[in-house]
């Protein structure tokens, strides 16, 4: 009896399905199998690996220059300027790997982003370490090394100040410390790049599910971590928008001494958005979150909302211009930065809850026990 | 014995996965149930000791050793742990708690057990019918309510959230490619509903029992493969065996005693009154509550899946795709200075995910933030929350009134007036 009851219900179900198929618009019923493996291949070969290669090239170049510097008693303006340019490029290139801070980038002593790009620099501790010639890095003071340390060492003051600091016996410890910092960055990058060009690439592509620990979930989570890092630490923190802050803190920006914080924030934003679009800096395309959303129910709506919000953020960046640093703007006219922050805040829900919901991606890292 | 095995596996799995640390000792705040705020995490090593005792009692149930003490200990430990933090609430944990309670009442140690080996006079071959029936009834309630919860236009007509979940499974071996078939969500939605509503009856009727059990196995293996639901499929596949009679038990027992041995044996029954009055009363109250609790949502206004007032403890299993982004602002009551909270500084990813879509947890977190920032020197902080929630793929809406100072809204079992309609 129960079997026939079930069968009758199933037939009824099929009728309903048929009716729905005939009445609903195509957007609502479409389900194309999205090729997640192709997406992961695209991300690995067109975005992640080329970005790490570019980072390696720049990190090696800084490391080489810093190593040569050790032997030079009195550096020339040209030498310091070359190093400055190389460091500036390295910090720029670093923005494009922040979204791939998983897998091989997760070291036992912290991730690549944590170890290399923590800011602001702790100048007092850094000077202490230089004074005692401690280049062991056997501490958790990440704010005494990495990119922000290089920014401090080479961009604080005029070129003449920097040359003077690095010259002679008095500058020896500084030169040695610089070499250690630059080589550590290159070494950490090498570990990540080697893994990607070695076995990790295939592992990454093979884990094509959507559950916790799958590559799509890792990529999604890191896109959000990267975006929140930008919004909360690169914009809200200097702006004094974080709970517990009693005033704005314009010095707590990335690359404070270079005064490029606003430009770096823009590049960081573009890197995140490019991953969502599936675009390389050169303009090539690969399947990514946007094309994935194209294939799921209600995906087009979310794409429109997301793109409209991205445009508003671009406009907010444009309004702020390119000449001044974030520190300068926040000091002189903090309200000018407010729209950038509030527009960024609005994109979070599209990137985070709405996208994970439509794609059925697991947000948490460990698998749960379900519902 | 099966229940003992499953709960033992669950305990060991939980410990090995490192979840004690992740869920109970590391977070700086928990979300207790209202009125049960005294149920707190015991920290480290307290939680480890508690899990140790619980695992030992699970083994006790498995082996039928010091059965009553084991069963009561397991029930108390398990329920205590589940009550520490409601973000970890799962329907099947609730089921395990209820089943553990029922196992405290039944003599499930009177045949193949250490207790019988210690004290052979305990041995019986027959138990009173009610001891089996209460487990069947409990399982029946779970399935039936899970089934009627699926009778909604979202589930049956829109096939939501299955239309989101199934295509996400297209990498499964063999059946993966089928998951992208556009009509499959409707078939799964209807089949799932019909299965849940009818399976307790089909299992109860001898002629359909075997077929129904095959359906149980297929259904739970499928859902186990497709969704991250841990040990739940195992629990249900094991527990539904209770619908079978003793012939199965004897088959499972295998070679130690053959069927013919059994037929020669005179039935050993439990002596004494079959239904002590107190036990009778406890069971009646228990099942009346079980039948009524899932309906309490009718006392609240608004859409149940949106407000979740009266949602838990109702066998609403894998019913919606819901996700939120919650941004809290604290404002100094004197200086008026506002600041945005970094939720992850207080909560782990799982807690944040659950909190960001459930109003009662939003409120608890707001209260926690009030206390935290007041202690840091803020004057009577005002705590507001902008909580954008998406339900079943629809565009996000604000879940709570973003202008309401939640620090002043009390926790209550009455309907919250600051929850916004979708």
mmCIF file with all atom_site columns, C-alpha atoms in Angstrom, chain B residues 90-242:
data_model
loop_
_atom_site.group_PDB
_atom_site.id
_atom_site.type_symbol
_atom_site.label_atom_id
_atom_site.label_alt_id
_atom_site.label_comp_id
_atom_site.label_asym_id
_atom_site.label_entity_id
_atom_site.label_seq_id
_atom_site.pdbx_PDB_ins_code
_atom_site.Cartn_x
_atom_site.Cartn_y
_atom_site.Cartn_z
_atom_site.occupancy
_atom_site.B_iso_or_equiv
_atom_site.pdbx_formal_charge
_atom_site.auth_seq_id
_atom_site.auth_comp_id
_atom_site.auth_asym_id
_atom_site.auth_atom_id
_atom_site.pdbx_PDB_model_num
ATOM 1   C CA . UNK B 1 90  ? 22.243 20.214  15.389  1.00 0.00 ? 90  UNK B CA 1
ATOM 2   C CA . UNK B 1 91  ? 19.016 18.288  15.079  1.00 0.00 ? 91  UNK B CA 1
ATOM 3   C CA . UNK B 1 92  ? 20.838 15.016  15.314  1.00 0.00 ? 92  UNK B CA 1
ATOM 4   C CA . UNK B 1 93  ? 22.665 16.030  18.492  1.00 0.00 ? 93  UNK B CA 1
ATOM 5   C CA . UNK B 1 94  ? 19.245 16.804  19.930  1.00 0.00 ? 94  UNK B CA 1
ATOM 6   C CA . UNK B 1 95  ? 18.089 13.389  18.764  1.00 0.00 ? 95  UNK B CA 1
ATOM 7   C CA . UNK B 1 96  ? 21.062 11.714  20.443  1.00 0.00 ? 96  UNK B CA 1
ATOM 8   C CA . UNK B 1 97  ? 20.213 13.542  23.674  1.00 0.00 ? 97  UNK B CA 1
ATOM 9   C CA . UNK B 1 98  ? 16.604 12.374  23.531  1.00 0.00 ? 98  UNK B CA 1
ATOM 10  C CA . UNK B 1 99  ? 17.568 8.825   22.616  1.00 0.00 ? 99  UNK B CA 1
ATOM 11  C CA . UNK B 1 100 ? 20.132 8.796   25.429  1.00 0.00 ? 100 UNK B CA 1
ATOM 12  C CA . UNK B 1 101 ? 17.375 9.836   27.826  1.00 0.00 ? 101 UNK B CA 1
ATOM 13  C CA . UNK B 1 102 ? 15.154 6.983   26.649  1.00 0.00 ? 102 UNK B CA 1
ATOM 14  C CA . UNK B 1 103 ? 18.063 4.548   26.951  1.00 0.00 ? 103 UNK B CA 1
ATOM 15  C CA . UNK B 1 104 ? 18.311 5.509   30.637  1.00 0.00 ? 104 UNK B CA 1
ATOM 16  C CA . UNK B 1 105 ? 14.824 4.051   31.063  1.00 0.00 ? 105 UNK B CA 1
ATOM 17  C CA . UNK B 1 106 ? 15.080 0.808   29.120  1.00 0.00 ? 106 UNK B CA 1
ATOM 18  C CA . UNK B 1 107 ? 16.896 -2.365  30.137  1.00 0.00 ? 107 UNK B CA 1
ATOM 19  C CA . UNK B 1 108 ? 19.164 -2.599  27.114  1.00 0.00 ? 108 UNK B CA 1
ATOM 20  C CA . UNK B 1 109 ? 21.771 -4.658  28.956  1.00 0.00 ? 109 UNK B CA 1
ATOM 21  C CA . UNK B 1 110 ? 19.921 -7.816  29.777  1.00 0.00 ? 110 UNK B CA 1
ATOM 22  C CA . UNK B 1 111 ? 21.169 -10.187 27.087  1.00 0.00 ? 111 UNK B CA 1
ATOM 23  C CA . UNK B 1 112 ? 24.587 -9.831  25.438  1.00 0.00 ? 112 UNK B CA 1
ATOM 24  C CA . UNK B 1 113 ? 26.354 -7.688  27.996  1.00 0.00 ? 113 UNK B CA 1
ATOM 25  C CA . UNK B 1 114 ? 29.080 -7.414  30.567  1.00 0.00 ? 114 UNK B CA 1
ATOM 26  C CA . UNK B 1 115 ? 26.409 -6.897  33.208  1.00 0.00 ? 115 UNK B CA 1
ATOM 27  C CA . UNK B 1 116 ? 24.875 -10.312 32.428  1.00 0.00 ? 116 UNK B CA 1
ATOM 28  C CA . UNK B 1 117 ? 28.323 -11.845 32.497  1.00 0.00 ? 117 UNK B CA 1
ATOM 29  C CA . UNK B 1 118 ? 28.916 -10.261 35.916  1.00 0.00 ? 118 UNK B CA 1
ATOM 30  C CA . UNK B 1 119 ? 25.474 -11.156 37.220  1.00 0.00 ? 119 UNK B CA 1
ATOM 31  C CA . UNK B 1 120 ? 23.842 -13.930 35.160  1.00 0.00 ? 120 UNK B CA 1
ATOM 32  C CA . UNK B 1 121 ? 20.467 -13.551 36.874  1.00 0.00 ? 121 UNK B CA 1
ATOM 33  C CA . UNK B 1 122 ? 20.016 -10.310 34.989  1.00 0.00 ? 122 UNK B CA 1
ATOM 34  C CA . UNK B 1 123 ? 19.735 -12.221 31.749  1.00 0.00 ? 123 UNK B CA 1
ATOM 35  C CA . UNK B 1 124 ? 16.395 -12.040 29.962  1.00 0.00 ? 124 UNK B CA 1
ATOM 36  C CA . UNK B 1 125 ? 15.408 -13.001 26.440  1.00 0.00 ? 125 UNK B CA 1
ATOM 37  C CA . UNK B 1 126 ? 12.275 -10.902 26.299  1.00 0.00 ? 126 UNK B CA 1
ATOM 38  C CA . UNK B 1 127 ? 11.728 -7.299  27.228  1.00 0.00 ? 127 UNK B CA 1
ATOM 39  C CA . UNK B 1 128 ? 8.412  -5.511  27.675  1.00 0.00 ? 128 UNK B CA 1
ATOM 40  C CA . UNK B 1 129 ? 6.988  -4.170  24.459  1.00 0.00 ? 129 UNK B CA 1
ATOM 41  C CA . UNK B 1 130 ? 7.055  -0.526  25.606  1.00 0.00 ? 130 UNK B CA 1
ATOM 42  C CA . UNK B 1 131 ? 10.849 -0.513  25.781  1.00 0.00 ? 131 UNK B CA 1
ATOM 43  C CA . UNK B 1 132 ? 11.026 -0.983  22.030  1.00 0.00 ? 132 UNK B CA 1
ATOM 44  C CA . UNK B 1 133 ? 7.947  1.041   21.222  1.00 0.00 ? 133 UNK B CA 1
ATOM 45  C CA . UNK B 1 134 ? 9.216  4.252   22.812  1.00 0.00 ? 134 UNK B CA 1
ATOM 46  C CA . UNK B 1 135 ? 12.283 4.178   20.550  1.00 0.00 ? 135 UNK B CA 1
ATOM 47  C CA . UNK B 1 136 ? 10.101 3.526   17.507  1.00 0.00 ? 136 UNK B CA 1
ATOM 48  C CA . UNK B 1 137 ? 7.813  6.356   18.518  1.00 0.00 ? 137 UNK B CA 1
ATOM 49  C CA . UNK B 1 138 ? 10.723 8.748   18.961  1.00 0.00 ? 138 UNK B CA 1
ATOM 50  C CA . UNK B 1 139 ? 12.122 7.861   15.528  1.00 0.00 ? 139 UNK B CA 1
ATOM 51  C CA . UNK B 1 140 ? 8.676  8.142   14.028  1.00 0.00 ? 140 UNK B CA 1
ATOM 52  C CA . UNK B 1 141 ? 8.276  11.660  15.437  1.00 0.00 ? 141 UNK B CA 1
ATOM 53  C CA . UNK B 1 142 ? 11.645 12.700  13.972  1.00 0.00 ? 142 UNK B CA 1
ATOM 54  C CA . UNK B 1 143 ? 10.822 11.483  10.472  1.00 0.00 ? 143 UNK B CA 1
ATOM 55  C CA . UNK B 1 144 ? 7.214  12.564  10.420  1.00 0.00 ? 144 UNK B CA 1
ATOM 56  C CA . UNK B 1 145 ? 7.899  16.109  11.600  1.00 0.00 ? 145 UNK B CA 1
ATOM 57  C CA . UNK B 1 146 ? 10.886 16.368  9.245   1.00 0.00 ? 146 UNK B CA 1
ATOM 58  C CA . UNK B 1 147 ? 8.476  15.377  6.472   1.00 0.00 ? 147 UNK B CA 1
ATOM 59  C CA . UNK B 1 148 ? 5.694  17.801  7.227   1.00 0.00 ? 148 UNK B CA 1
ATOM 60  C CA . UNK B 1 149 ? 8.260  20.606  7.604   1.00 0.00 ? 149 UNK B CA 1
ATOM 61  C CA . UNK B 1 150 ? 9.009  19.983  3.927   1.00 0.00 ? 150 UNK B CA 1
ATOM 62  C CA . UNK B 1 151 ? 5.428  20.639  2.886   1.00 0.00 ? 151 UNK B CA 1
ATOM 63  C CA . UNK B 1 152 ? 5.975  24.227  1.830   1.00 0.00 ? 152 UNK B CA 1
ATOM 64  C CA . UNK B 1 153 ? 5.916  26.063  -1.468  1.00 0.00 ? 153 UNK B CA 1
ATOM 65  C CA . UNK B 1 154 ? 9.633  26.873  -1.164  1.00 0.00 ? 154 UNK B CA 1
ATOM 66  C CA . UNK B 1 155 ? 10.575 23.197  -0.829  1.00 0.00 ? 155 UNK B CA 1
ATOM 67  C CA . UNK B 1 156 ? 8.037  21.570  -3.168  1.00 0.00 ? 156 UNK B CA 1
ATOM 68  C CA . UNK B 1 157 ? 7.273  24.191  -5.821  1.00 0.00 ? 157 UNK B CA 1
ATOM 69  C CA . UNK B 1 158 ? 10.520 26.207  -5.973  1.00 0.00 ? 158 UNK B CA 1
ATOM 70  C CA . UNK B 1 159 ? 12.661 23.165  -5.074  1.00 0.00 ? 159 UNK B CA 1
ATOM 71  C CA . UNK B 1 160 ? 14.703 25.461  -2.866  1.00 0.00 ? 160 UNK B CA 1
ATOM 72  C CA . UNK B 1 161 ? 17.290 25.028  -1.479  1.00 0.00 ? 161 UNK B CA 1
ATOM 73  C CA . UNK B 1 162 ? 17.904 21.792  -3.421  1.00 0.00 ? 162 UNK B CA 1
ATOM 74  C CA . UNK B 1 163 ? 18.265 23.802  -6.627  1.00 0.00 ? 163 UNK B CA 1
ATOM 75  C CA . UNK B 1 164 ? 21.313 25.401  -5.004  1.00 0.00 ? 164 UNK B CA 1
ATOM 76  C CA . UNK B 1 165 ? 22.674 22.337  -3.260  1.00 0.00 ? 165 UNK B CA 1
ATOM 77  C CA . UNK B 1 166 ? 22.463 19.677  -5.959  1.00 0.00 ? 166 UNK B CA 1
ATOM 78  C CA . UNK B 1 167 ? 24.474 21.405  -8.732  1.00 0.00 ? 167 UNK B CA 1
ATOM 79  C CA . UNK B 1 168 ? 27.189 22.096  -6.145  1.00 0.00 ? 168 UNK B CA 1
ATOM 80  C CA . UNK B 1 169 ? 27.644 18.305  -5.905  1.00 0.00 ? 169 UNK B CA 1
ATOM 81  C CA . UNK B 1 170 ? 28.494 17.715  -9.553  1.00 0.00 ? 170 UNK B CA 1
ATOM 82  C CA . UNK B 1 171 ? 31.948 16.382  -8.652  1.00 0.00 ? 171 UNK B CA 1
ATOM 83  C CA . UNK B 1 172 ? 30.560 13.297  -6.865  1.00 0.00 ? 172 UNK B CA 1
ATOM 84  C CA . UNK B 1 173 ? 31.711 10.009  -8.379  1.00 0.00 ? 173 UNK B CA 1
ATOM 85  C CA . UNK B 1 174 ? 29.238 8.326   -10.785 1.00 0.00 ? 174 UNK B CA 1
ATOM 86  C CA . UNK B 1 175 ? 26.122 10.307  -9.821  1.00 0.00 ? 175 UNK B CA 1
ATOM 87  C CA . UNK B 1 176 ? 27.922 13.673  -10.043 1.00 0.00 ? 176 UNK B CA 1
ATOM 88  C CA . UNK B 1 177 ? 26.981 14.527  -13.633 1.00 0.00 ? 177 UNK B CA 1
ATOM 89  C CA . UNK B 1 178 ? 23.315 13.783  -12.856 1.00 0.00 ? 178 UNK B CA 1
ATOM 90  C CA . UNK B 1 179 ? 23.319 16.496  -10.209 1.00 0.00 ? 179 UNK B CA 1
ATOM 91  C CA . UNK B 1 180 ? 23.226 19.181  -12.868 1.00 0.00 ? 180 UNK B CA 1
ATOM 92  C CA . UNK B 1 181 ? 19.967 17.870  -14.387 1.00 0.00 ? 181 UNK B CA 1
ATOM 93  C CA . UNK B 1 182 ? 17.615 20.794  -14.048 1.00 0.00 ? 182 UNK B CA 1
ATOM 94  C CA . UNK B 1 183 ? 14.582 18.746  -12.941 1.00 0.00 ? 183 UNK B CA 1
ATOM 95  C CA . UNK B 1 184 ? 16.386 16.647  -10.350 1.00 0.00 ? 184 UNK B CA 1
ATOM 96  C CA . UNK B 1 185 ? 15.853 19.089  -7.420  1.00 0.00 ? 185 UNK B CA 1
ATOM 97  C CA . UNK B 1 186 ? 12.084 18.709  -7.775  1.00 0.00 ? 186 UNK B CA 1
ATOM 98  C CA . UNK B 1 187 ? 12.324 14.920  -7.769  1.00 0.00 ? 187 UNK B CA 1
ATOM 99  C CA . UNK B 1 188 ? 14.558 15.002  -4.688  1.00 0.00 ? 188 UNK B CA 1
ATOM 100 C CA . UNK B 1 189 ? 12.304 17.519  -2.945  1.00 0.00 ? 189 UNK B CA 1
ATOM 101 C CA . UNK B 1 190 ? 9.159  15.461  -3.436  1.00 0.00 ? 190 UNK B CA 1
ATOM 102 C CA . UNK B 1 191 ? 10.814 12.121  -2.807  1.00 0.00 ? 191 UNK B CA 1
ATOM 103 C CA . UNK B 1 192 ? 12.426 13.477  0.365   1.00 0.00 ? 192 UNK B CA 1
ATOM 104 C CA . UNK B 1 193 ? 9.121  14.762  1.676   1.00 0.00 ? 193 UNK B CA 1
ATOM 105 C CA . UNK B 1 194 ? 7.248  11.548  0.863   1.00 0.00 ? 194 UNK B CA 1
ATOM 106 C CA . UNK B 1 195 ? 10.055 9.464   2.340   1.00 0.00 ? 195 UNK B CA 1
ATOM 107 C CA . UNK B 1 196 ? 10.102 11.368  5.628   1.00 0.00 ? 196 UNK B CA 1
ATOM 108 C CA . UNK B 1 197 ? 6.341  11.393  6.096   1.00 0.00 ? 197 UNK B CA 1
ATOM 109 C CA . UNK B 1 198 ? 5.761  7.743   5.213   1.00 0.00 ? 198 UNK B CA 1
ATOM 110 C CA . UNK B 1 199 ? 8.843  5.901   6.386   1.00 0.00 ? 199 UNK B CA 1
ATOM 111 C CA . UNK B 1 200 ? 7.806  5.521   10.051  1.00 0.00 ? 200 UNK B CA 1
ATOM 112 C CA . UNK B 1 201 ? 4.584  3.822   8.921   1.00 0.00 ? 201 UNK B CA 1
ATOM 113 C CA . UNK B 1 202 ? 6.287  1.706   6.265   1.00 0.00 ? 202 UNK B CA 1
ATOM 114 C CA . UNK B 1 203 ? 8.846  0.553   8.822   1.00 0.00 ? 203 UNK B CA 1
ATOM 115 C CA . UNK B 1 204 ? 6.099  -0.342  11.287  1.00 0.00 ? 204 UNK B CA 1
ATOM 116 C CA . UNK B 1 205 ? 4.220  -2.533  8.842   1.00 0.00 ? 205 UNK B CA 1
ATOM 117 C CA . UNK B 1 206 ? 5.792  -5.920  8.385   1.00 0.00 ? 206 UNK B CA 1
ATOM 118 C CA . UNK B 1 207 ? 5.070  -6.226  4.649   1.00 0.00 ? 207 UNK B CA 1
ATOM 119 C CA . UNK B 1 208 ? 6.775  -2.972  3.718   1.00 0.00 ? 208 UNK B CA 1
ATOM 120 C CA . UNK B 1 209 ? 9.463  -3.048  6.397   1.00 0.00 ? 209 UNK B CA 1
ATOM 121 C CA . UNK B 1 210 ? 12.316 -4.441  4.343   1.00 0.00 ? 210 UNK B CA 1
ATOM 122 C CA . UNK B 1 211 ? 11.618 -2.143  1.420   1.00 0.00 ? 211 UNK B CA 1
ATOM 123 C CA . UNK B 1 212 ? 11.387 0.808   3.802   1.00 0.00 ? 212 UNK B CA 1
ATOM 124 C CA . UNK B 1 213 ? 14.699 -0.120  5.374   1.00 0.00 ? 213 UNK B CA 1
ATOM 125 C CA . UNK B 1 214 ? 16.333 -0.287  1.957   1.00 0.00 ? 214 UNK B CA 1
ATOM 126 C CA . UNK B 1 215 ? 14.917 3.220   1.410   1.00 0.00 ? 215 UNK B CA 1
ATOM 127 C CA . UNK B 1 216 ? 16.398 4.287   4.768   1.00 0.00 ? 216 UNK B CA 1
ATOM 128 C CA . UNK B 1 217 ? 19.833 3.048   3.721   1.00 0.00 ? 217 UNK B CA 1
ATOM 129 C CA . UNK B 1 218 ? 19.670 4.606   0.246   1.00 0.00 ? 218 UNK B CA 1
ATOM 130 C CA . UNK B 1 219 ? 18.316 7.915   1.545   1.00 0.00 ? 219 UNK B CA 1
ATOM 131 C CA . UNK B 1 220 ? 20.874 8.319   4.305   1.00 0.00 ? 220 UNK B CA 1
ATOM 132 C CA . UNK B 1 221 ? 23.819 7.200   2.196   1.00 0.00 ? 221 UNK B CA 1
ATOM 133 C CA . UNK B 1 222 ? 22.829 9.665   -0.520  1.00 0.00 ? 222 UNK B CA 1
ATOM 134 C CA . UNK B 1 223 ? 22.429 12.567  1.881   1.00 0.00 ? 223 UNK B CA 1
ATOM 135 C CA . UNK B 1 224 ? 25.611 11.499  3.670   1.00 0.00 ? 224 UNK B CA 1
ATOM 136 C CA . UNK B 1 225 ? 27.566 11.655  0.405   1.00 0.00 ? 225 UNK B CA 1
ATOM 137 C CA . UNK B 1 226 ? 26.074 14.932  -0.674  1.00 0.00 ? 226 UNK B CA 1
ATOM 138 C CA . UNK B 1 227 ? 26.021 17.018  2.474   1.00 0.00 ? 227 UNK B CA 1
ATOM 139 C CA . UNK B 1 228 ? 28.455 17.499  5.298   1.00 0.00 ? 228 UNK B CA 1
ATOM 140 C CA . UNK B 1 229 ? 26.314 15.898  7.949   1.00 0.00 ? 229 UNK B CA 1
ATOM 141 C CA . UNK B 1 230 ? 28.931 13.838  9.754   1.00 0.00 ? 230 UNK B CA 1
ATOM 142 C CA . UNK B 1 231 ? 27.705 10.787  11.627  1.00 0.00 ? 231 UNK B CA 1
ATOM 143 C CA . UNK B 1 232 ? 24.000 11.528  11.274  1.00 0.00 ? 232 UNK B CA 1
ATOM 144 C CA . UNK B 1 233 ? 23.337 8.990   8.460   1.00 0.00 ? 233 UNK B CA 1
ATOM 145 C CA . UNK B 1 234 ? 25.059 6.319   10.520  1.00 0.00 ? 234 UNK B CA 1
ATOM 146 C CA . UNK B 1 235 ? 22.932 7.169   13.578  1.00 0.00 ? 235 UNK B CA 1
ATOM 147 C CA . UNK B 1 236 ? 19.693 6.858   11.644  1.00 0.00 ? 236 UNK B CA 1
ATOM 148 C CA . UNK B 1 237 ? 20.639 3.697   9.726   1.00 0.00 ? 237 UNK B CA 1
ATOM 149 C CA . UNK B 1 238 ? 21.582 2.057   13.016  1.00 0.00 ? 238 UNK B CA 1
ATOM 150 C CA . UNK B 1 239 ? 18.640 3.311   15.031  1.00 0.00 ? 239 UNK B CA 1
ATOM 151 C CA . UNK B 1 240 ? 15.906 2.365   12.564  1.00 0.00 ? 240 UNK B CA 1
ATOM 152 C CA . UNK B 1 241 ? 16.908 -1.290  13.021  1.00 0.00 ? 241 UNK B CA 1
ATOM 153 C CA . UNK B 1 242 ? 14.794 -1.129  16.160  1.00 0.00 ? 242 UNK B CA 1
#
